[in-house]
Amino acid sequence: MRFDLTDLRLFLNVAEAESITHGAERTHLALASASARIRGMEETLGVPLLERGRRGVRPTPAGQALVHHARLLLQQVERMRGELGDYAKGLKGHVRLLANTAALAEFLPEALAPFLAAHPNIDIDLEERPSHEIARAVAEGLADAGVVSDHADLSGLEVFPFRTDRMVLVTPHGHPLANRRSVAFREVMEEDFVGLASRNAFQQHINEHAIRGGRPLKLRVRVRGFDGICRLVEQGVGLGIVPEASAKRCRRFTKIRAVRLTDPWAVRSLVVCVRRLDALPSHSRELVKRLAGSAN
């Protein structure tokens, strides 16, 4: 077999994305080149590696075996890069980090900036996912580490504290709820809301609790980020639910009020999770330690 590291990384990306197109994008290859590489791998092995369908691709049993071995090989390469980085200056460390919406929007930029500044030879592939997907990806070795809510199933993973994430209701000045110190979610479910995209992890979390309460949210408009929610709330379009850190930041440039939600699910502990810290490459271990060390 004459597979190179790009072949293996491509196949892992395709298997994870369940799409040759998206796998090619993640590997920074043209679609035609990616397709040719996968066909070449299948011809070399003499067995199909992917089941192709209308909605994407899935690994065959042979493809699943290749995913397992490719993951082990690439993890070993990353460990080698980290441990020899001081000597092989041409090699760069790479960390695959997944994070939920609140961590990605409010906490990670500040936490990652000094680490990246101090380590110019380390790149971080940062992607947003729902917490339960992140925990599963880390457990399966598809990511080095994840930043998730502790409500996710973290069994079998090593966990380190990161931040406390409290959700608040944001209202415009003059709204009947604006002067309340706290409110229960059930009290506001009849109101109009401004929210995030339907596939956004943070919005999915809120929607699930609305459905459990017996009434889906009435979303007048969806925007891309917490700043957009706060700006539209200021204009009276509807109410919003955002992390408390976002509300504090947005109050500098918008006229909004933040009211704490009393529901238990509105307070989450964010944690860093890994499969095994001592099995990570040295640069990934250091990043996890830095994130855990910045916990407040």
XYZ file of C-alpha atoms in Angstrom:
296
model
C 0.000 0.000 0.000
C 1.310 3.420 -0.941
C -0.924 5.734 1.047
C 0.602 9.025 2.162
C -0.474 11.153 5.115
C -2.654 13.334 2.902
C -4.551 10.238 1.739
C -5.166 9.172 5.328
C -6.149 12.635 6.514
C -8.474 13.039 3.515
C -10.202 9.730 4.190
C -10.718 10.599 7.862
C -12.202 13.977 6.918
C -14.495 12.405 4.310
C -15.657 9.734 6.759
C -16.362 12.308 9.464
C -18.154 14.758 7.156
C -19.945 11.928 5.304
C -19.189 13.901 2.161
C -16.316 13.813 -0.320
C -16.879 17.499 -1.103
C -16.706 18.614 2.531
C -13.863 16.211 3.260
C -11.889 17.688 0.375
C -12.506 21.221 1.703
C -11.259 20.273 5.177
C -8.127 18.739 3.642
C -7.611 21.770 1.365
C -7.842 19.690 -1.809
C -9.812 20.213 -4.998
C -12.795 17.885 -5.315
C -11.383 16.193 -8.422
C -8.065 15.544 -6.684
C -9.793 14.174 -3.577
C -12.013 11.867 -5.629
C -9.001 10.583 -7.569
C -7.094 9.867 -4.350
C -9.977 7.877 -2.877
C -10.440 5.887 -6.095
C -6.711 5.181 -6.065
C -6.926 3.886 -2.488
C -9.838 1.613 -3.395
C -8.011 0.291 -6.469
C -4.874 -0.384 -4.432
C -6.798 -2.323 -1.786
C -9.144 -4.007 -4.228
C -12.228 -3.255 -2.104
C -14.652 -0.320 -1.898
C -14.001 1.978 1.049
C -17.111 4.147 0.777
C -20.797 3.511 0.223
C -22.032 6.326 -1.996
C -25.629 7.527 -1.774
C -27.785 10.546 -2.546
C -27.191 12.067 0.870
C -23.454 11.485 1.029
C -21.026 8.674 1.745
C -20.398 6.244 4.593
C -17.404 3.960 5.210
C -17.799 0.316 4.281
C -16.503 -2.275 6.784
C -13.119 -2.001 5.053
C -13.409 1.786 5.227
C -14.146 1.633 8.965
C -11.009 -0.426 9.484
C -9.017 2.149 7.505
C -10.507 4.971 9.620
C -9.344 3.222 12.791
C -5.773 2.671 11.607
C -5.481 6.058 9.898
C -6.539 7.787 13.100
C -3.877 5.953 15.103
C -1.180 6.755 12.545
C -2.052 10.451 12.330
C -2.204 10.770 16.112
C 1.267 9.281 16.298
C 2.504 11.742 13.686
C 1.089 14.607 15.746
C 2.872 13.316 18.827
C 6.104 13.146 16.861
C 5.640 16.709 15.626
C 5.055 18.000 19.124
C 7.995 16.155 20.673
C 10.443 17.010 17.890
C 9.146 20.513 17.264
C 12.157 22.130 18.885
C 14.437 20.348 16.428
C 12.411 20.070 13.241
C 11.431 23.675 12.676
C 9.747 22.833 9.396
C 7.112 20.755 11.192
C 4.072 22.470 12.694
C 1.855 21.195 15.462
C -1.861 20.909 14.793
C -4.666 20.699 17.366
C -8.254 19.822 16.472
C -10.495 21.550 19.030
C -14.302 21.443 19.080
C -16.400 23.861 21.137
C -20.028 24.678 21.791
C -21.492 28.049 20.828
C -21.034 29.883 24.129
C -17.429 28.771 24.537
C -16.573 29.667 20.957
C -18.248 33.077 20.990
C -17.388 34.391 24.436
C -14.609 32.516 26.208
C -12.193 30.829 23.806
C -10.956 33.887 21.862
C -9.508 35.410 25.026
C -8.181 32.061 26.256
C -6.578 31.007 22.965
C -4.956 34.305 21.983
C -1.996 34.178 24.402
C -1.387 30.495 23.651
C -1.253 31.091 19.895
C 0.956 34.145 20.332
C 3.403 32.112 22.423
C 3.364 29.147 20.006
C 3.638 30.426 16.400
C 4.305 26.883 15.116
C 1.018 25.479 16.406
C -2.219 25.733 14.427
C -5.659 25.153 15.936
C -8.542 23.785 13.875
C -11.489 25.187 15.857
C -15.038 24.116 15.001
C -18.433 24.691 16.588
C -20.571 21.665 17.476
C -23.316 20.803 19.999
C -21.884 19.505 23.269
C -23.187 15.942 22.855
C -21.593 15.688 19.390
C -18.301 17.025 20.734
C -18.183 14.464 23.542
C -18.818 11.660 21.057
C -16.188 12.969 18.622
C -13.549 13.198 21.363
C -14.401 9.696 22.594
C -14.009 8.357 19.046
C -10.690 10.136 18.529
C -12.058 12.551 15.910
C -10.820 15.556 17.905
C -7.978 16.150 20.327
C -10.128 18.035 22.818
C -13.533 19.627 23.241
C -15.082 22.431 25.278
C -18.583 21.364 26.271
C -21.352 21.803 28.789
C -21.110 19.320 31.641
C -24.695 18.304 30.817
C -23.268 16.171 27.987
C -22.453 12.495 28.517
C -18.768 12.637 29.452
C -18.411 9.064 30.692
C -15.021 7.589 29.833
C -13.432 11.003 29.196
C -10.994 13.040 31.269
C -12.582 16.365 32.221
C -11.096 19.693 33.368
C -13.016 22.829 34.480
C -13.059 25.812 32.126
C -15.818 28.402 32.708
C -19.301 28.919 34.169
C -21.847 29.794 31.492
C -25.031 31.490 32.742
C -27.850 32.265 30.316
C -29.866 35.453 30.708
C -32.952 36.949 29.134
C -32.266 40.240 27.348
C -35.021 42.835 26.974
C -35.224 46.402 25.627
C -35.463 49.294 28.083
C -39.080 49.905 29.015
C -40.181 46.294 28.652
C -42.368 45.042 31.549
C -39.646 42.507 32.472
C -36.734 44.932 32.200
C -36.630 45.732 35.920
C -36.957 42.145 37.102
C -33.871 40.587 38.716
C -34.837 37.080 37.617
C -37.506 35.267 35.668
C -38.507 31.670 34.936
C -38.436 30.550 31.317
C -42.100 29.505 31.460
C -43.092 33.129 32.184
C -41.765 34.380 28.843
C -42.635 31.566 26.449
C -45.576 33.541 25.021
C -43.260 36.390 23.994
C -41.716 36.977 20.570
C -38.024 36.092 20.393
C -34.918 36.822 18.357
C -32.763 33.705 17.982
C -29.849 32.063 16.228
C -29.839 29.732 13.222
C -31.827 26.530 13.696
C -28.718 24.319 13.555
C -26.795 26.457 16.031
C -25.850 24.409 19.126
C -26.847 27.138 21.609
C -30.218 27.671 19.928
C -30.880 23.919 19.824
C -30.330 23.800 23.594
C -32.915 26.536 24.181
C -35.393 25.051 21.699
C -35.232 21.668 23.432
C -36.227 23.207 26.758
C -39.007 25.201 25.119
C -40.440 22.005 23.647
C -40.137 20.269 27.019
C -42.134 23.158 28.436
C -44.893 22.389 25.948
C -44.521 25.364 23.615
C -41.932 26.068 20.888
C -40.417 29.542 20.845
C -42.005 32.149 18.601
C -38.916 33.259 16.696
C -39.512 36.370 14.610
C -36.037 36.381 13.102
C -32.794 34.408 13.269
C -29.369 36.048 13.217
C -25.777 34.813 13.155
C -24.512 35.865 16.573
C -25.262 37.177 20.045
C -24.441 40.759 19.039
C -27.174 40.609 16.404
C -29.670 39.313 18.949
C -28.909 42.172 21.329
C -29.148 44.834 18.599
C -32.582 43.601 17.481
C -33.795 43.262 21.067
C -32.792 46.898 21.608
C -35.081 47.851 18.690
C -38.041 46.021 20.224
C -38.172 43.146 17.727
C -38.421 40.555 20.511
C -36.673 39.133 23.551
C -33.479 37.101 23.429
C -31.542 34.535 25.427
C -27.754 34.899 25.412
C -24.808 34.055 27.684
C -24.417 36.528 30.538
C -20.929 37.382 29.248
C -22.454 38.376 25.887
C -25.107 40.527 27.542
C -22.508 42.378 29.639
C -20.403 43.046 26.567
C -23.357 44.159 24.418
C -24.618 46.547 27.100
C -21.642 48.763 26.233
C -23.175 49.614 22.865
C -26.886 48.717 23.122
C -29.689 49.762 25.446
C -30.728 46.386 26.778
C -31.443 44.851 30.165
C -30.271 41.425 31.316
C -32.555 39.333 33.542
C -31.272 36.084 35.020
C -33.186 32.901 34.230
C -34.011 30.841 37.311
C -34.192 27.502 35.486
C -31.439 25.018 36.469
C -30.551 24.386 32.812
C -29.699 28.083 32.393
C -26.490 27.646 34.422
C -23.926 25.334 32.893
C -20.353 24.481 33.725
C -18.143 24.462 30.652
C -15.366 21.873 30.767
C -12.488 20.743 28.587
C -12.725 17.044 27.754
C -10.137 14.671 26.281
C -9.982 10.942 25.802
C -6.605 10.562 27.521
C -4.435 13.553 28.314
C -1.204 11.568 28.467
C -1.861 10.106 24.996
C -2.111 13.514 23.294
C 0.802 15.135 21.436
C 2.775 17.478 23.674
C 1.382 20.653 22.059
C -2.202 19.404 22.507
C -1.509 18.530 26.132
C -0.135 22.008 26.749
C -3.196 23.652 25.199
C -5.548 21.614 27.391
C -3.531 22.510 30.484
C -3.584 26.200 29.522
C -7.368 26.160 29.050
C -7.917 24.318 32.321
C -5.483 26.643 34.095
C -7.477 29.682 32.939
C -10.663 28.474 34.670
C -12.411 31.124 36.710
